[in-house]
PDB file of C-alpha atoms in Angstrom:
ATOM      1  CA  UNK A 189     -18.092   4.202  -6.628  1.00  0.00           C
ATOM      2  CA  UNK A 190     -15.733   2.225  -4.323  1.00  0.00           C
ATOM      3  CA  UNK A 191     -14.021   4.071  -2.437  1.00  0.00           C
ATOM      4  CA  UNK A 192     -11.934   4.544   0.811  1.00  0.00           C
ATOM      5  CA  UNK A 193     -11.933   7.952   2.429  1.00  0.00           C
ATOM      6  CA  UNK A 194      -8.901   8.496   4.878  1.00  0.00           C
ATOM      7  CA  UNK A 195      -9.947  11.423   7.379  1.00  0.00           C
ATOM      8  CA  UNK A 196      -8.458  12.823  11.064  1.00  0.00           C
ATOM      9  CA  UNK A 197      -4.604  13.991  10.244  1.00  0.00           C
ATOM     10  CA  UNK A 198      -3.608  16.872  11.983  1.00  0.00           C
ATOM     11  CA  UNK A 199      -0.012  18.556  13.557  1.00  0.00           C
ATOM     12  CA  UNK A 200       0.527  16.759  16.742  1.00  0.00           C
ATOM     13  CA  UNK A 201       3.222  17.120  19.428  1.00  0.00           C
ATOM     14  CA  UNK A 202       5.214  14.258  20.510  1.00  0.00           C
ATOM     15  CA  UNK A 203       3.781  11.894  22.444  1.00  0.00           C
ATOM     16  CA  UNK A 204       0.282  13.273  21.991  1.00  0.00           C
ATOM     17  CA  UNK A 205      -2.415  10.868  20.139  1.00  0.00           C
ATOM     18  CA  UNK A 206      -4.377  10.679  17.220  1.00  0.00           C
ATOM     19  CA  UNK A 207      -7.327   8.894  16.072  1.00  0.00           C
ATOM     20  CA  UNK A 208      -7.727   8.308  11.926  1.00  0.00           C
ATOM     21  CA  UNK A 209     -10.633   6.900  10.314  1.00  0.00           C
ATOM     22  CA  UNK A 210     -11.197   5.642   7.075  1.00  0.00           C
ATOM     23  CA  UNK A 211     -15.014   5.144   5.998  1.00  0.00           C
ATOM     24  CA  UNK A 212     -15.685   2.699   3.098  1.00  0.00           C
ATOM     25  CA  UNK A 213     -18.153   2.825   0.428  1.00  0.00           C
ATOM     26  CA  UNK A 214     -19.495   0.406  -2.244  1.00  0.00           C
ATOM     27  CA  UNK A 215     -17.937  -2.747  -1.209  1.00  0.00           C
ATOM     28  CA  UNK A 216     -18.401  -5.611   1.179  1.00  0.00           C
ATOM     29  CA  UNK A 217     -16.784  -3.998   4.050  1.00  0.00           C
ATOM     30  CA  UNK A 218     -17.605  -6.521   6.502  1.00  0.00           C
ATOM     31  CA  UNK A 219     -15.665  -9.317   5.209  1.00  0.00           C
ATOM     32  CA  UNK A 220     -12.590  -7.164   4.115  1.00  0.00           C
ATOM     33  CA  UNK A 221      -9.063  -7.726   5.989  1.00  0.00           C
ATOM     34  CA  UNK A 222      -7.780  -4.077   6.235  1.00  0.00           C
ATOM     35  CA  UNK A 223      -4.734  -2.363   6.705  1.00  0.00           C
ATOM     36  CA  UNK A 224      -2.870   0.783   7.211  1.00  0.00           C
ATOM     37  CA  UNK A 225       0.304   2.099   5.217  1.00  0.00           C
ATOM     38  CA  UNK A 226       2.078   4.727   5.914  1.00  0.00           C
ATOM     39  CA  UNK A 227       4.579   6.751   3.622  1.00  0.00           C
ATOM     40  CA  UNK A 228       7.062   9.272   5.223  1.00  0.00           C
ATOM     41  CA  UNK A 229       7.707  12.231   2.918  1.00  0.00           C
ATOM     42  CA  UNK A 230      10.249  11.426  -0.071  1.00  0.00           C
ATOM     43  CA  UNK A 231      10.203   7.997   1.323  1.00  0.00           C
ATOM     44  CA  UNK A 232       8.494   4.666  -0.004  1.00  0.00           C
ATOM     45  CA  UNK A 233       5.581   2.961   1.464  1.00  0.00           C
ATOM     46  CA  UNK A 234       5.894   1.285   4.980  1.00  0.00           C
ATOM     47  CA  UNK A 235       2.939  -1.504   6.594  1.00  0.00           C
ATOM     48  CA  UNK A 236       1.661  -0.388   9.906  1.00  0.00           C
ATOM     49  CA  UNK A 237      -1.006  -3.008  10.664  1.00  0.00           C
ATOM     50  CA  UNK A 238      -3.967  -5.188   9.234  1.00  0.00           C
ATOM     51  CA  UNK A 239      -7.130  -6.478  11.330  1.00  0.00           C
ATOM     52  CA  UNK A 240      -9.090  -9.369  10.166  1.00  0.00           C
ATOM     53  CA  UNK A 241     -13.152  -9.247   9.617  1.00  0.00           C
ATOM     54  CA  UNK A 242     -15.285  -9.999  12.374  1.00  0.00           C
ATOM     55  CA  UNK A 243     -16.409 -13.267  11.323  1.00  0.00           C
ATOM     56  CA  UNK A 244     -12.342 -14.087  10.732  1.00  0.00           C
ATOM     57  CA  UNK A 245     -11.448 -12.951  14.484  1.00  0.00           C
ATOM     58  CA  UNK A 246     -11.078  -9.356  14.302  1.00  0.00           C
ATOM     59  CA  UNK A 247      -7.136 -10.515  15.175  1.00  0.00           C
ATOM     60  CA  UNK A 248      -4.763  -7.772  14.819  1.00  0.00           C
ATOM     61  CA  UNK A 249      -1.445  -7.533  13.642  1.00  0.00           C
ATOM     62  CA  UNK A 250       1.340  -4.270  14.067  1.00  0.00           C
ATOM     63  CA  UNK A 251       4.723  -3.954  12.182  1.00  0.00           C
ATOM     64  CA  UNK A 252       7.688  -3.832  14.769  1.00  0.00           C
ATOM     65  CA  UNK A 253       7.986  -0.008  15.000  1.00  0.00           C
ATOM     66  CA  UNK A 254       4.013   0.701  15.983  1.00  0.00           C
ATOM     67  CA  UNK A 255       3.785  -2.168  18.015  1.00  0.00           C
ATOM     68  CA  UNK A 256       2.234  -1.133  21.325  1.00  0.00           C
ATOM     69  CA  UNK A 257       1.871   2.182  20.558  1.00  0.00           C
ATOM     70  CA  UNK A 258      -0.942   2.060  17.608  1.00  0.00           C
ATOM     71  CA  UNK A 259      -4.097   0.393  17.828  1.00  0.00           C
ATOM     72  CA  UNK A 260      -6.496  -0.886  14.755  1.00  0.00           C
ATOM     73  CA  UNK A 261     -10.116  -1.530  15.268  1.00  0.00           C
ATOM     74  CA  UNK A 262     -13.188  -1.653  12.670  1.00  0.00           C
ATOM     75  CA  UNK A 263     -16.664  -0.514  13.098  1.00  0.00           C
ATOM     76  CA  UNK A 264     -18.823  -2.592  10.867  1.00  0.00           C
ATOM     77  CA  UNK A 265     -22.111  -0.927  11.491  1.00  0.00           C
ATOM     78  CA  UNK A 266     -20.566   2.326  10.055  1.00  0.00           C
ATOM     79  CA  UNK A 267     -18.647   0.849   7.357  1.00  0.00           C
ATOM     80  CA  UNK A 268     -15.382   2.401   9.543  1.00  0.00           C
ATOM     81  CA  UNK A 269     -11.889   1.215   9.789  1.00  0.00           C
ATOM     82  CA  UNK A 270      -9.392   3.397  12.795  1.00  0.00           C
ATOM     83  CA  UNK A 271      -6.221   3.241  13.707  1.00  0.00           C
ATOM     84  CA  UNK A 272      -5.708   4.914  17.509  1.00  0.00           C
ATOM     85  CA  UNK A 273      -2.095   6.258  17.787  1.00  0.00           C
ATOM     86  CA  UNK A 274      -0.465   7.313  20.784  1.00  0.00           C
ATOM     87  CA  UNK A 275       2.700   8.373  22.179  1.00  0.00           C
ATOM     88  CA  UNK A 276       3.649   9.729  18.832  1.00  0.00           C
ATOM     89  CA  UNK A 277       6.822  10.245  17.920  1.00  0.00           C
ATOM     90  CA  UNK A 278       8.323  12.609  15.035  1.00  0.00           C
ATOM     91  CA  UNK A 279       9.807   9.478  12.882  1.00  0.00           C
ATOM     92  CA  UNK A 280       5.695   8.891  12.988  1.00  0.00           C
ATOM     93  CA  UNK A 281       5.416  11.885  10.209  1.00  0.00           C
ATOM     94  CA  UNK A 282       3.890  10.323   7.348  1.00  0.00           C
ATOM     95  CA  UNK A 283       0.660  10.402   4.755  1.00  0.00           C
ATOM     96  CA  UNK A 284      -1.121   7.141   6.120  1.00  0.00           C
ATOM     97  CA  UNK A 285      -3.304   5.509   3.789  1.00  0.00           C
ATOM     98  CA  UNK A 286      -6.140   3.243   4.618  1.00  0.00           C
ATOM     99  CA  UNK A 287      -6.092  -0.278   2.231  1.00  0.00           C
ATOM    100  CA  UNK A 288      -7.434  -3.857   1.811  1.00  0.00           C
ATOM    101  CA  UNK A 289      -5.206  -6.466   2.697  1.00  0.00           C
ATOM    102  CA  UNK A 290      -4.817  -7.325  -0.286  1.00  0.00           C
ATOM    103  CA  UNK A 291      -3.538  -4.195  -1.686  1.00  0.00           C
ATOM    104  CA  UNK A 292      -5.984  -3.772  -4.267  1.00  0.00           C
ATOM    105  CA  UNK A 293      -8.078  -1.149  -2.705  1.00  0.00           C
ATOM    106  CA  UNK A 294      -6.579   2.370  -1.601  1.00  0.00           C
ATOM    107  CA  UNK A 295      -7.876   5.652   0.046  1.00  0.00           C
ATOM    108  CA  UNK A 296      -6.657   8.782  -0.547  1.00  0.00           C
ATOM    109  CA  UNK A 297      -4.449   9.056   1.966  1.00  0.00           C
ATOM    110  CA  UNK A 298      -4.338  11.875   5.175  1.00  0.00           C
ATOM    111  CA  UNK A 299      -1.232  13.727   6.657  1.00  0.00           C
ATOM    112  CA  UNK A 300      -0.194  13.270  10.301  1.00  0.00           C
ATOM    113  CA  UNK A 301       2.692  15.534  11.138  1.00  0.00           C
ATOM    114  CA  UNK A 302       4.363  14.970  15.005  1.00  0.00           C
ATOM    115  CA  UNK A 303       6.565  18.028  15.877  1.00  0.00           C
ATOM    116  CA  UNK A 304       8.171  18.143  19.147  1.00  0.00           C
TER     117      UNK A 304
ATOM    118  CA  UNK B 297      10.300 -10.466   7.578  1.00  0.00           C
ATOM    119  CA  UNK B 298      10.220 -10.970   3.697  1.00  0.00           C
ATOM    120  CA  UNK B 299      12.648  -8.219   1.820  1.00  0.00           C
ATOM    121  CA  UNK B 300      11.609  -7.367  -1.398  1.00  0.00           C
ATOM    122  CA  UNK B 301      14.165  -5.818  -3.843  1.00  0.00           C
ATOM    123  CA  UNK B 302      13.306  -3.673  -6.720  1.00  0.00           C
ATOM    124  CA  UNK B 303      15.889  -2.936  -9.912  1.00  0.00           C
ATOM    125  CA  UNK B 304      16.246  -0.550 -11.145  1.00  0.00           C
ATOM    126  CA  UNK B 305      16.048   2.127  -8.601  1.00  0.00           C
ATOM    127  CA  UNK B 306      15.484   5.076 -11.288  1.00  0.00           C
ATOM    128  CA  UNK B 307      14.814   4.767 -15.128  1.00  0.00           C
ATOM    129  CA  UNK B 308      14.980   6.841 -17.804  1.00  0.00           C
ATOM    130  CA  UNK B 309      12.971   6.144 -20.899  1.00  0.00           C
ATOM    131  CA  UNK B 310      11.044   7.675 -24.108  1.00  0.00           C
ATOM    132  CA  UNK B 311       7.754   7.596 -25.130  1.00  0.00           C
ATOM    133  CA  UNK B 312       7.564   4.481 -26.864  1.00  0.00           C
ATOM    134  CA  UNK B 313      10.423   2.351 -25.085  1.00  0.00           C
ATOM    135  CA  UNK B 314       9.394  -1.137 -23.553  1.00  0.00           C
ATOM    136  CA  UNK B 315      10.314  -0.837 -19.966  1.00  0.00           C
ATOM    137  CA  UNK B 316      10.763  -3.560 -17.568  1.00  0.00           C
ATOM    138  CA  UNK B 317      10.883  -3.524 -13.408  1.00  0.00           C
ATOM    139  CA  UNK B 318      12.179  -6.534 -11.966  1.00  0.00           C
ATOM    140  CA  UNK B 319      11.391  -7.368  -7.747  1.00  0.00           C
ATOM    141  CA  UNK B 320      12.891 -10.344  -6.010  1.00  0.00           C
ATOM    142  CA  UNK B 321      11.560 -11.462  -3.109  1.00  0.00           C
ATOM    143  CA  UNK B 322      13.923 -13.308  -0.253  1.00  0.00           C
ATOM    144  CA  UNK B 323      11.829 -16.400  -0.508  1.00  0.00           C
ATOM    145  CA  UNK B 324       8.710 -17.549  -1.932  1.00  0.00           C
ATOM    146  CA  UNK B 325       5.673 -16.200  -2.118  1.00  0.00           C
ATOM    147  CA  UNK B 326       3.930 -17.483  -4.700  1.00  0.00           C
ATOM    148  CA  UNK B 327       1.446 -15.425  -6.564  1.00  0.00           C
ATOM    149  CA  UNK B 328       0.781 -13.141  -3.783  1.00  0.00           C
ATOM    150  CA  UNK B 329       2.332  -9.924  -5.311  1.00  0.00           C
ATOM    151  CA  UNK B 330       0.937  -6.785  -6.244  1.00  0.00           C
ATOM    152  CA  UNK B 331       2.305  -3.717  -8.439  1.00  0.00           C
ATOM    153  CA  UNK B 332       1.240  -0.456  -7.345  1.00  0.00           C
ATOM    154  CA  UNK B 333       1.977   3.347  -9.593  1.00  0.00           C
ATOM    155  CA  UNK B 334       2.287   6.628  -7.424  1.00  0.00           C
ATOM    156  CA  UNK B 335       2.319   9.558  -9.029  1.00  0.00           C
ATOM    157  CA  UNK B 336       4.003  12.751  -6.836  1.00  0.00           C
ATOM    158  CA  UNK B 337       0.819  14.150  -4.204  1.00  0.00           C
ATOM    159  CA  UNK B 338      -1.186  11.219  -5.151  1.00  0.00           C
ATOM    160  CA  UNK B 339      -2.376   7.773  -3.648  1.00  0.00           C
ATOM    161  CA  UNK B 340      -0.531   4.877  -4.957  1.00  0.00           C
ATOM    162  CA  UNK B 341      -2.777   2.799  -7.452  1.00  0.00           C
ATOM    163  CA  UNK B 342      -2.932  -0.806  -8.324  1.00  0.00           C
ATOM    164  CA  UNK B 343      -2.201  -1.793 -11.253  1.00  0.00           C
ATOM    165  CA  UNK B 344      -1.744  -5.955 -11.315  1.00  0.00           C
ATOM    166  CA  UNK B 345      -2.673  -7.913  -8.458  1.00  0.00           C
ATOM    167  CA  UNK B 346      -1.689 -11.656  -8.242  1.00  0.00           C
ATOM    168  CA  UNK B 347       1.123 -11.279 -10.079  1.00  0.00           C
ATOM    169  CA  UNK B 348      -0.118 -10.992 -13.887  1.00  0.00           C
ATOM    170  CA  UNK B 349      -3.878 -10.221 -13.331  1.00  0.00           C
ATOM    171  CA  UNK B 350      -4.617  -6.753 -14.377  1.00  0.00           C
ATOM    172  CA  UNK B 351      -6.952  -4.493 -13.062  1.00  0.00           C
ATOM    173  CA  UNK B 352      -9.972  -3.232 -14.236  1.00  0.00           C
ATOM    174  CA  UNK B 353      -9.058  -0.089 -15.904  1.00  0.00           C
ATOM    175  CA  UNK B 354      -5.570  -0.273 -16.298  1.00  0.00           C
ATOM    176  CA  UNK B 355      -4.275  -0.177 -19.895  1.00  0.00           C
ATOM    177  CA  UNK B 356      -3.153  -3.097 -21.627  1.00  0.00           C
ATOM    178  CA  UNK B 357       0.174  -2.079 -22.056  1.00  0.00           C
ATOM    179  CA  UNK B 358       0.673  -3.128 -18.746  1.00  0.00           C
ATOM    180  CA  UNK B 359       1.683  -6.838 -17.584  1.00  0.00           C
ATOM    181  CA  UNK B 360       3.139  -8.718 -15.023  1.00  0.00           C
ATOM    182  CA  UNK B 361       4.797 -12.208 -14.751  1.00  0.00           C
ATOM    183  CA  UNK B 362       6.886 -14.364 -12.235  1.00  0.00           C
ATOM    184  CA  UNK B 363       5.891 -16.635  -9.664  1.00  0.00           C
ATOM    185  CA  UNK B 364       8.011 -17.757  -6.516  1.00  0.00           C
ATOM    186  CA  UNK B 365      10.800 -15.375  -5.757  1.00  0.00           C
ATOM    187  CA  UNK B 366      11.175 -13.368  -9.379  1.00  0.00           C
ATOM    188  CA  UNK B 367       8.413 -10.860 -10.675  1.00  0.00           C
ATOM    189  CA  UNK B 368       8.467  -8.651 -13.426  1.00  0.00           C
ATOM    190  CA  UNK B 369       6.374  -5.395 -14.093  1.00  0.00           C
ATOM    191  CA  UNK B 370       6.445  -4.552 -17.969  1.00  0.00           C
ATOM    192  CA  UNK B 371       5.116  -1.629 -20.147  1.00  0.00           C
ATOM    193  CA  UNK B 372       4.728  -2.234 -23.737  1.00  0.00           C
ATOM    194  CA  UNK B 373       5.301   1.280 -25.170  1.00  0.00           C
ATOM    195  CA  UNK B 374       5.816   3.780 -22.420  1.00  0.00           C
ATOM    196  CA  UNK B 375       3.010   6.572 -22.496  1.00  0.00           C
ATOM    197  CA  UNK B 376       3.429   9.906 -21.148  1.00  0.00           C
ATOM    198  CA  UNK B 377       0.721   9.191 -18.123  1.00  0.00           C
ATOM    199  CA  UNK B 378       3.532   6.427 -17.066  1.00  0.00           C
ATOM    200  CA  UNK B 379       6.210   8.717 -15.855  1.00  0.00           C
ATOM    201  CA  UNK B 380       5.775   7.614 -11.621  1.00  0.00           C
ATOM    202  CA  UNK B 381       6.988   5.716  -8.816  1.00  0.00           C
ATOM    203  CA  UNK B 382       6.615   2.007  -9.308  1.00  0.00           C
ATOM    204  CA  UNK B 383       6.350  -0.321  -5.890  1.00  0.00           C
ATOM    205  CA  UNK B 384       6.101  -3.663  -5.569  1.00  0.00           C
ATOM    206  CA  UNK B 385       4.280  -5.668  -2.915  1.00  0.00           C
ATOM    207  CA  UNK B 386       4.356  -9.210  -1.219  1.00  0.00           C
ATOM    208  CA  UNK B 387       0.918 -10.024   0.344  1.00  0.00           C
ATOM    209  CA  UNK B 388       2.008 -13.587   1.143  1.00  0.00           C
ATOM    210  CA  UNK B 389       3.125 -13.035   4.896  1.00  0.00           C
ATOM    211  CA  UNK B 390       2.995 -10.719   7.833  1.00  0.00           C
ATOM    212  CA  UNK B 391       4.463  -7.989   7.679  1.00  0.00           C
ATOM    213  CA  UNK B 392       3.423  -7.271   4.300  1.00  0.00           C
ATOM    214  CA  UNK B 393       6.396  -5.265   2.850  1.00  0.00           C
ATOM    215  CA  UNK B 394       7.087  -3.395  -0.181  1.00  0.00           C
ATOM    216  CA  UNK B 395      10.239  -2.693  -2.745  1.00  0.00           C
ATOM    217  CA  UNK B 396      11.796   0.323  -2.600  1.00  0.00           C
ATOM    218  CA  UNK B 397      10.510   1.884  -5.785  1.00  0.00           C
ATOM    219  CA  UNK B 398      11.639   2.414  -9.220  1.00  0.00           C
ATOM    220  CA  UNK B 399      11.229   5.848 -10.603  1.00  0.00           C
ATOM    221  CA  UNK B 400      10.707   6.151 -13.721  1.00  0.00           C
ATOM    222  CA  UNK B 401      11.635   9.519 -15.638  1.00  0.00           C
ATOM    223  CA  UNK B 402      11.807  10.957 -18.810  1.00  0.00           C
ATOM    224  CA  UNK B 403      15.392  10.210 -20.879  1.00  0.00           C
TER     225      UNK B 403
END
């Protein structure tokens, strides 16, 4: 089945970090753009960020409020897209889901809470 | 940025009703726009990608039409499965960005 399985939310503190992975099954990973969305709760559905494939640049790109503070990367080998956030802050509360550029392709989403 | 708008924000139907969710974008994009159905707790699914193509699975009651800066999101005859949150979403440019939503509830 193809698939996208979000994993690593937890509570944090402010400006503590968090690392979330999303491992992808049954499709051609490699050449996928992929992105994160987030979705604060009661709210709608907010881009954080898309990286390119490999073989496309592996280029990056943040929306304005994660800028500098979240970081995307892919691990081919292990089918394995992250995102790396630090200095968290409480407006960073949110399900974040893990998606193809596109938009065609979501996971199932995983809960980071930030609590000062 | 590109905004997109969504209307209506909430909408009440019955089973049966032909329903129709309209999103402007604040300039072209084309195609490049995707419809998405969250229900509450759950993962948003696509439903039409491209503007009109449907996806595999998704009943045919579903359809979608525009191009440019006006898109449309119909249902045929509303089924009870189709009570959710509807977005809307422009994957022409960076930052990709979504409408707000249209809820749509039982009348």
């Amino acid at each position: 089945e193809v698939q996208l399985v979000e994993s690593g939310g937890a509570l944090e503190k402010t400006g503590g970090s968090l690392r979330l992975s999303c491992v992808a099954s049954e499709f051609n990973f490699i050449d996928a753009w992929m992105t994160w969305v987030r979705q604060a709760p009661g709210k709608g559905l907010e881009w954080v960020g898309r990286v390119k494939s490999k073989i496309d640049g592996e280029t990056e790109e943040y929306a304005a409020p994660v800028k500098g503070r979240f970081t995307i990367s892919r691990e081919d080998s292990k089918n394995t897209l992250y995102l790396q956030m630090n200095s968290l802050r409480t407006e960073d509360t949110a399900v974040y889901y893990c998606t193809t550029d596109d938009g065609r392709l979501w996971g199932q989403g995983t809960l980071v809470t930030v609590s000062s | 940025d590109i905004q997109m708008t969504q209307s209506p924000s909430t909408l009440s139907a019955s089973i049966g009703d032909r329903v129709t969710i309209t999103c402007r974008a604040s300039q072209s994009i084309g195609f490049w726009l995707a419809w998405h159905q969250q229900k509450p707790g759950k993962a948003p699914k696509t439903l039409i990608y491209q503007a009109s193509n449907l996806e595999s699975g998704v009943p045919s009651r579903f359809s979608g039409s525009g191009s440019g800066t006006e898109f449309t999101l119909t249902i045929t005859s509303l089924q009870p499965d189709d009570f959710a949150t509807y977005y809307c979403q422009q994957v022409s440019g960076y930052p990709r960005t979504f409408g707000q939503g249209t809820k749509v509830e039982s009348k």
